[in-house]
Amino acid sequence: MSDNLLKLLKGELKRLMKYNILQISFAVALLWIAVIFLIGREQATTFVPLFIFMDAALMTVLYVGANLFYEKQENTLKTLLITPSGYVAVLASKIIAAVYLALQSSVIISLAAFFLFDVQLDFLALYSAVVLIAFAHAALGFSFAIVSRDFNGLIAAVGLYMIFLAFPSIFFAFGLIPERFEAVMLLSPTHASMMLIDASFGKTVALWTVLVSTAYLAALAAGLLLFFIGPKYRENAVRE
Amino acid sequence: MGVPIFSVRDLRFTYRKSRVAAVKGIDFDVVEGEIFGLLGPSGAGKSTTQKILTRLFKTYEGTIEYFGKDLKAYGNAFYEDIGVGFELPVHFSKLTGLENMRFFSELYKKRADIETLLDAVGLLEDKDRPVADYSKGMKMRLNFVRALLNEPRVLFLDEVTNGLDPGNARIIKDLIKDFRARGGTAFLTTHLMNDVEELCDRVAFIREGEIVETASPRELKIKHGRRELRVETFENGETKMHVFPLEGLGENKDFLALLKTASIETMHSGETSLDEIFIKVTGVAGDVR
Ligand SMILES: Nc1ncnc2c1ncn2[C@@H]1O[C@H](COP(=O)(O)OP(=O)(O)OP(=O)(O)O)[C@@H](O)[C@H]1O
Ligand SMILES: [Mg+2]
């Protein structure tokens, strides 16, 4: 099983390159850096966390969801089910690939932030946060793809997710939503993600917020995988 | 009969959200070393049955035994044993044919030589082209190679010659016969009578989820076939068809009279074709090629 996980992962990473996703993700990270140059480096402390969040959370949802749809269309999900690997290893390989993608972006952006814009940050805390955020959002991406009928349905689901959960937390970050709503905001996975990223950039985030956010994201990912994606994955992959 | 590899008893399956069962209590055995054909019109439940046997669907009722042990008791190692050829192409279109095969091959313990297989189906020259550039027939041949990557004991083939020109269909059919000659067992679904006649040791006719008959192609012909002579004559400005049994033809007065008096256009002796049997048994027209 672990042997096949490595081979599946190798395949995933190879396809990330073949399908130019790795390259595009790299280019997007460079683009964010260019944007910060344009906005002005004094704004970097505000925007660097935001861009890292966008890559780790929103890009991951989109990538995982689109990947699932694409492979369903190509029937490769189905043919992987009739190999000795088992679907758990297939799911794991896809999640690890998505986390890797998010980590690559955050490393590029954070190094630029540190060396070019003098932004202070705790690298270890940031990368741990990115792993957790990407993991949770990969689970969300799988879930959205499973409930959507087609690719447009997926885009709609991600759109709704952004409007109801992501934008409020971005508004919150800019102070457009009053502080007293913070506890409610934490119910949003994006807000929990933002808090963890903010904390790694040394912004004042209460310890309980960090703990609750971490537990919430981990529980969300585990819950979705165990109770929704796990039971539905096979049926979804086989459905034509 | 030999050792049953699959014993299927009272198998039933209903798709979620569907009100009627797709498979309604079928029984059959697939015996070691044979090519077993599941034959029936579109929508009869052939692919559904194959997906149940390959454990893609697990919510069936009834029992399936694989080598005498409940299929549900097997782990993922079951897949080391079987090769599955799907109805539709199953490849990463941006990877080349060879890259695709390498990726899947690595997931098995036993590994057939990929280039030998590609060569056998005439794809060796195209091995480094992305599958997106393959024609439909090339993709179906690659599907066949995919099914053989792990040197399976049991081969499942869903409409394997679908979309192939006669030359390539010939190649695939010969490879299936080679597979049997080396001791392999195959489960084949099709609605093409030619495939059945040439390949299958036994066929089960499935119709609306029920098996209506199981026999060898030869038994079917003997049971349903009629040996007869068809004579076309030209009378009063139109062509007329007369049919006579071959038995006792020499003493058949009507026939002898016809020979003397009529102007005969054509005369053919024939046994009932499997196509006619297909229509008779399933009540639906099969596809002829
Ligand atoms: N995913 C599905 N959901 C609901 N019903 C389905 C599904 N797939 C197939 N069916 C139904 O189950 C029945 C059997 O379908 P199946 O695909 O097994 O037929 P088949 O014999 O393979 O036909 P064909 O020769 O066209 O491939 C059909 O009535 C079909 O409409
Ligand atoms: Mg079918």
mmCIF file of N, CA, C and O in Angstrom, chain B residues 90-134:
data_model
loop_
_atom_site.group_PDB
_atom_site.id
_atom_site.type_symbol
_atom_site.label_atom_id
_atom_site.label_comp_id
_atom_site.label_asym_id
_atom_site.label_seq_id
_atom_site.Cartn_x
_atom_site.Cartn_y
_atom_site.Cartn_z
ATOM 1 N N VAL B 90 -9.616 4.840 -21.146
ATOM 2 C CA VAL B 90 -9.306 5.136 -19.742
ATOM 3 C C VAL B 90 -7.853 5.594 -19.586
ATOM 4 O O VAL B 90 -7.075 4.948 -18.905
ATOM 5 N N HIS B 91 -7.496 6.714 -20.238
ATOM 6 C CA HIS B 91 -6.095 7.124 -20.185
ATOM 7 C C HIS B 91 -5.940 8.607 -19.925
ATOM 8 O O HIS B 91 -6.844 9.383 -20.169
ATOM 9 N N PHE B 92 -4.748 8.975 -19.430
ATOM 10 C CA PHE B 92 -4.407 10.391 -19.290
ATOM 11 C C PHE B 92 -4.053 10.887 -20.681
ATOM 12 O O PHE B 92 -3.046 10.474 -21.258
ATOM 13 N N SER B 93 -4.879 11.794 -21.211
ATOM 14 C CA SER B 93 -4.725 12.107 -22.627
ATOM 15 C C SER B 93 -3.447 12.897 -22.935
ATOM 16 O O SER B 93 -2.970 12.860 -24.050
ATOM 17 N N LYS B 94 -2.906 13.601 -21.943
ATOM 18 C CA LYS B 94 -1.680 14.360 -22.247
ATOM 19 C C LYS B 94 -0.412 13.539 -22.084
ATOM 20 O O LYS B 94 0.667 13.988 -22.452
ATOM 21 N N LEU B 95 -0.545 12.345 -21.524
ATOM 22 C CA LEU B 95 0.622 11.467 -21.448
ATOM 23 C C LEU B 95 0.649 10.599 -22.699
ATOM 24 O O LEU B 95 -0.377 10.360 -23.329
ATOM 25 N N THR B 96 1.824 10.105 -23.042
ATOM 26 C CA THR B 96 1.932 9.233 -24.209
ATOM 27 C C THR B 96 1.375 7.852 -23.862
ATOM 28 O O THR B 96 1.159 7.536 -22.686
ATOM 29 N N GLY B 97 1.176 7.054 -24.905
ATOM 30 C CA GLY B 97 0.692 5.695 -24.689
ATOM 31 C C GLY B 97 1.622 4.933 -23.752
ATOM 32 O O GLY B 97 1.176 4.283 -22.803
ATOM 33 N N LEU B 98 2.911 5.056 -23.993
ATOM 34 C CA LEU B 98 3.897 4.338 -23.179
ATOM 35 C C LEU B 98 3.897 4.849 -21.732
ATOM 36 O O LEU B 98 3.925 4.063 -20.786
ATOM 37 N N GLU B 99 3.843 6.170 -21.555
ATOM 38 C CA GLU B 99 3.825 6.739 -20.191
ATOM 39 C C GLU B 99 2.612 6.251 -19.414
ATOM 40 O O GLU B 99 2.699 5.909 -18.230
ATOM 41 N N ASN B 100 1.464 6.218 -20.096
ATOM 42 C CA ASN B 100 0.255 5.704 -19.465
ATOM 43 C C ASN B 100 0.459 4.272 -18.999
ATOM 44 O O ASN B 100 0.170 3.928 -17.854
ATOM 45 N N MET B 101 0.946 3.434 -19.902
ATOM 46 C CA MET B 101 1.088 2.016 -19.574
ATOM 47 C C MET B 101 2.100 1.810 -18.458
ATOM 48 O O MET B 101 1.924 0.978 -17.584
ATOM 49 N N ARG B 102 3.192 2.599 -18.475
ATOM 50 C CA ARG B 102 4.202 2.477 -17.415
ATOM 51 C C ARG B 102 3.615 2.807 -16.058
ATOM 52 O O ARG B 102 3.849 2.124 -15.063
ATOM 53 N N PHE B 103 2.830 3.897 -16.037
ATOM 54 C CA PHE B 103 2.227 4.329 -14.769
ATOM 55 C C PHE B 103 1.350 3.216 -14.187
ATOM 56 O O PHE B 103 1.482 2.850 -13.016
ATOM 57 N N PHE B 104 0.464 2.662 -15.011
ATOM 58 C CA PHE B 104 -0.443 1.632 -14.487
ATOM 59 C C PHE B 104 0.314 0.340 -14.172
ATOM 60 O O PHE B 104 0.036 -0.322 -13.174
ATOM 61 N N SER B 105 1.269 -0.001 -15.016
ATOM 62 C CA SER B 105 2.018 -1.242 -14.832
ATOM 63 C C SER B 105 2.722 -1.284 -13.474
ATOM 64 O O SER B 105 2.744 -2.314 -12.800
ATOM 65 N N GLU B 106 3.254 -0.132 -13.064
ATOM 66 C CA GLU B 106 4.017 -0.089 -11.810
ATOM 67 C C GLU B 106 3.183 -0.425 -10.575
ATOM 68 O O GLU B 106 3.721 -0.736 -9.519
ATOM 69 N N LEU B 107 1.872 -0.335 -10.727
ATOM 70 C CA LEU B 107 1.011 -0.577 -9.573
ATOM 71 C C LEU B 107 0.789 -2.063 -9.304
ATOM 72 O O LEU B 107 0.181 -2.445 -8.313
ATOM 73 N N TYR B 108 1.308 -2.916 -10.215
ATOM 74 C CA TYR B 108 1.115 -4.368 -10.056
ATOM 75 C C TYR B 108 2.422 -5.061 -9.697
ATOM 76 O O TYR B 108 3.507 -4.563 -10.005
ATOM 77 N N LYS B 109 2.275 -6.250 -9.100
ATOM 78 C CA LYS B 109 3.463 -7.047 -8.802
ATOM 79 C C LYS B 109 3.985 -7.706 -10.076
ATOM 80 O O LYS B 109 5.163 -7.657 -10.383
ATOM 81 N N LYS B 110 3.057 -8.353 -10.800
ATOM 82 C CA LYS B 110 3.461 -8.998 -12.056
ATOM 83 C C LYS B 110 3.372 -7.973 -13.164
ATOM 84 O O LYS B 110 2.395 -7.231 -13.249
ATOM 85 N N ARG B 111 4.383 -7.921 -14.017
ATOM 86 C CA ARG B 111 4.355 -6.918 -15.078
ATOM 87 C C ARG B 111 4.723 -7.525 -16.424
ATOM 88 O O ARG B 111 5.836 -8.024 -16.599
ATOM 89 N N ALA B 112 3.786 -7.452 -17.341
ATOM 90 C CA ALA B 112 4.059 -7.925 -18.695
ATOM 91 C C ALA B 112 4.978 -6.916 -19.381
ATOM 92 O O ALA B 112 5.066 -5.767 -18.958
ATOM 93 N N ASP B 113 5.669 -7.353 -20.428
ATOM 94 C CA ASP B 113 6.524 -6.430 -21.152
ATOM 95 C C ASP B 113 5.655 -5.488 -22.005
ATOM 96 O O ASP B 113 4.927 -5.930 -22.891
ATOM 97 N N ILE B 114 5.723 -4.198 -21.680
ATOM 98 C CA ILE B 114 4.804 -3.235 -22.284
ATOM 99 C C ILE B 114 5.009 -3.116 -23.784
ATOM 100 O O ILE B 114 4.064 -3.126 -24.567
ATOM 101 N N GLU B 115 6.277 -3.026 -24.200
ATOM 102 C CA GLU B 115 6.521 -2.822 -25.631
ATOM 103 C C GLU B 115 6.077 -4.023 -26.458
ATOM 104 O O GLU B 115 5.593 -3.864 -27.582
ATOM 105 N N THR B 116 6.224 -5.226 -25.893
ATOM 106 C CA THR B 116 5.747 -6.418 -26.607
ATOM 107 C C THR B 116 4.241 -6.331 -26.824
ATOM 108 O O THR B 116 3.738 -6.622 -27.912
ATOM 109 N N LEU B 117 3.523 -5.910 -25.774
ATOM 110 C CA LEU B 117 2.065 -5.794 -25.887
ATOM 111 C C LEU B 117 1.684 -4.712 -26.897
ATOM 112 O O LEU B 117 0.804 -4.908 -27.736
ATOM 113 N N LEU B 118 2.370 -3.566 -26.812
ATOM 114 C CA LEU B 118 2.054 -2.479 -27.751
ATOM 115 C C LEU B 118 2.306 -2.935 -29.178
ATOM 116 O O LEU B 118 1.536 -2.638 -30.098
ATOM 117 N N ASP B 119 3.387 -3.692 -29.345
ATOM 118 C CA ASP B 119 3.720 -4.189 -30.669
ATOM 119 C C ASP B 119 2.626 -5.139 -31.173
ATOM 120 O O ASP B 119 2.209 -5.068 -32.329
ATOM 121 N N ALA B 120 2.133 -5.988 -30.274
ATOM 122 C CA ALA B 120 1.131 -6.983 -30.668
ATOM 123 C C ALA B 120 -0.141 -6.330 -31.197
ATOM 124 O O ALA B 120 -0.793 -6.857 -32.090
ATOM 125 N N VAL B 121 -0.504 -5.152 -30.651
ATOM 126 C CA VAL B 121 -1.720 -4.499 -31.125
ATOM 127 C C VAL B 121 -1.416 -3.393 -32.141
ATOM 128 O O VAL B 121 -2.291 -2.596 -32.499
ATOM 129 N N GLY B 122 -0.159 -3.339 -32.580
ATOM 130 C CA GLY B 122 0.201 -2.379 -33.623
ATOM 131 C C GLY B 122 0.327 -0.950 -33.140
ATOM 132 O O GLY B 122 0.108 -0.006 -33.903
ATOM 133 N N LEU B 123 0.695 -0.756 -31.873
ATOM 134 C CA LEU B 123 0.817 0.620 -31.365
ATOM 135 C C LEU B 123 2.257 0.997 -31.034
ATOM 136 O O LEU B 123 2.495 2.099 -30.528
ATOM 137 N N LEU B 124 3.194 0.109 -31.343
ATOM 138 C CA LEU B 124 4.570 0.376 -30.921
ATOM 139 C C LEU B 124 5.105 1.675 -31.523
ATOM 140 O O LEU B 124 5.747 2.471 -30.841
ATOM 141 N N GLU B 125 4.786 1.896 -32.781
ATOM 142 C CA GLU B 125 5.293 3.113 -33.437
ATOM 143 C C GLU B 125 4.706 4.386 -32.846
ATOM 144 O O GLU B 125 5.291 5.455 -32.942
ATOM 145 N N ASP B 126 3.516 4.254 -32.252
ATOM 146 C CA ASP B 126 2.852 5.435 -31.714
ATOM 147 C C ASP B 126 3.039 5.584 -30.216
ATOM 148 O O ASP B 126 2.373 6.406 -29.588
ATOM 149 N N LYS B 127 3.944 4.793 -29.645
ATOM 150 C CA LYS B 127 4.040 4.745 -28.192
ATOM 151 C C LYS B 127 4.432 6.092 -27.580
ATOM 152 O O LYS B 127 4.066 6.374 -26.450
ATOM 153 N N ASP B 128 5.144 6.930 -28.318
ATOM 154 C CA ASP B 128 5.594 8.200 -27.757
ATOM 155 C C ASP B 128 4.703 9.382 -28.129
ATOM 156 O O ASP B 128 5.068 10.541 -27.909
ATOM 157 N N ARG B 129 3.543 9.084 -28.712
ATOM 158 C CA ARG B 129 2.599 10.167 -29.008
ATOM 159 C C ARG B 129 1.602 10.293 -27.865
ATOM 160 O O ARG B 129 1.212 9.295 -27.272
ATOM 161 N N PRO B 130 1.172 11.525 -27.560
ATOM 162 C CA PRO B 130 0.164 11.654 -26.509
ATOM 163 C C PRO B 130 -1.129 10.950 -26.914
ATOM 164 O O PRO B 130 -1.498 10.952 -28.100
ATOM 165 N N VAL B 131 -1.798 10.356 -25.939
ATOM 166 C CA VAL B 131 -3.009 9.587 -26.239
ATOM 167 C C VAL B 131 -4.088 10.491 -26.844
ATOM 168 O O VAL B 131 -4.934 10.022 -27.608
ATOM 169 N N ALA B 132 -4.032 11.782 -26.532
ATOM 170 C CA ALA B 132 -5.000 12.718 -27.114
ATOM 171 C C ALA B 132 -4.973 12.660 -28.641
ATOM 172 O O ALA B 132 -5.988 12.892 -29.295
ATOM 173 N N ASP B 133 -3.811 12.332 -29.205
ATOM 174 C CA ASP B 133 -3.691 12.272 -30.663
ATOM 175 C C ASP B 133 -4.088 10.917 -31.253
ATOM 176 O O ASP B 133 -4.031 10.738 -32.459
ATOM 177 N N TYR B 134 -4.453 9.966 -30.398
ATOM 178 C CA TYR B 134 -4.834 8.640 -30.898
ATOM 179 C C TYR B 134 -6.247 8.684 -31.484
ATOM 180 O O TYR B 134 -7.081 9.458 -31.032
#
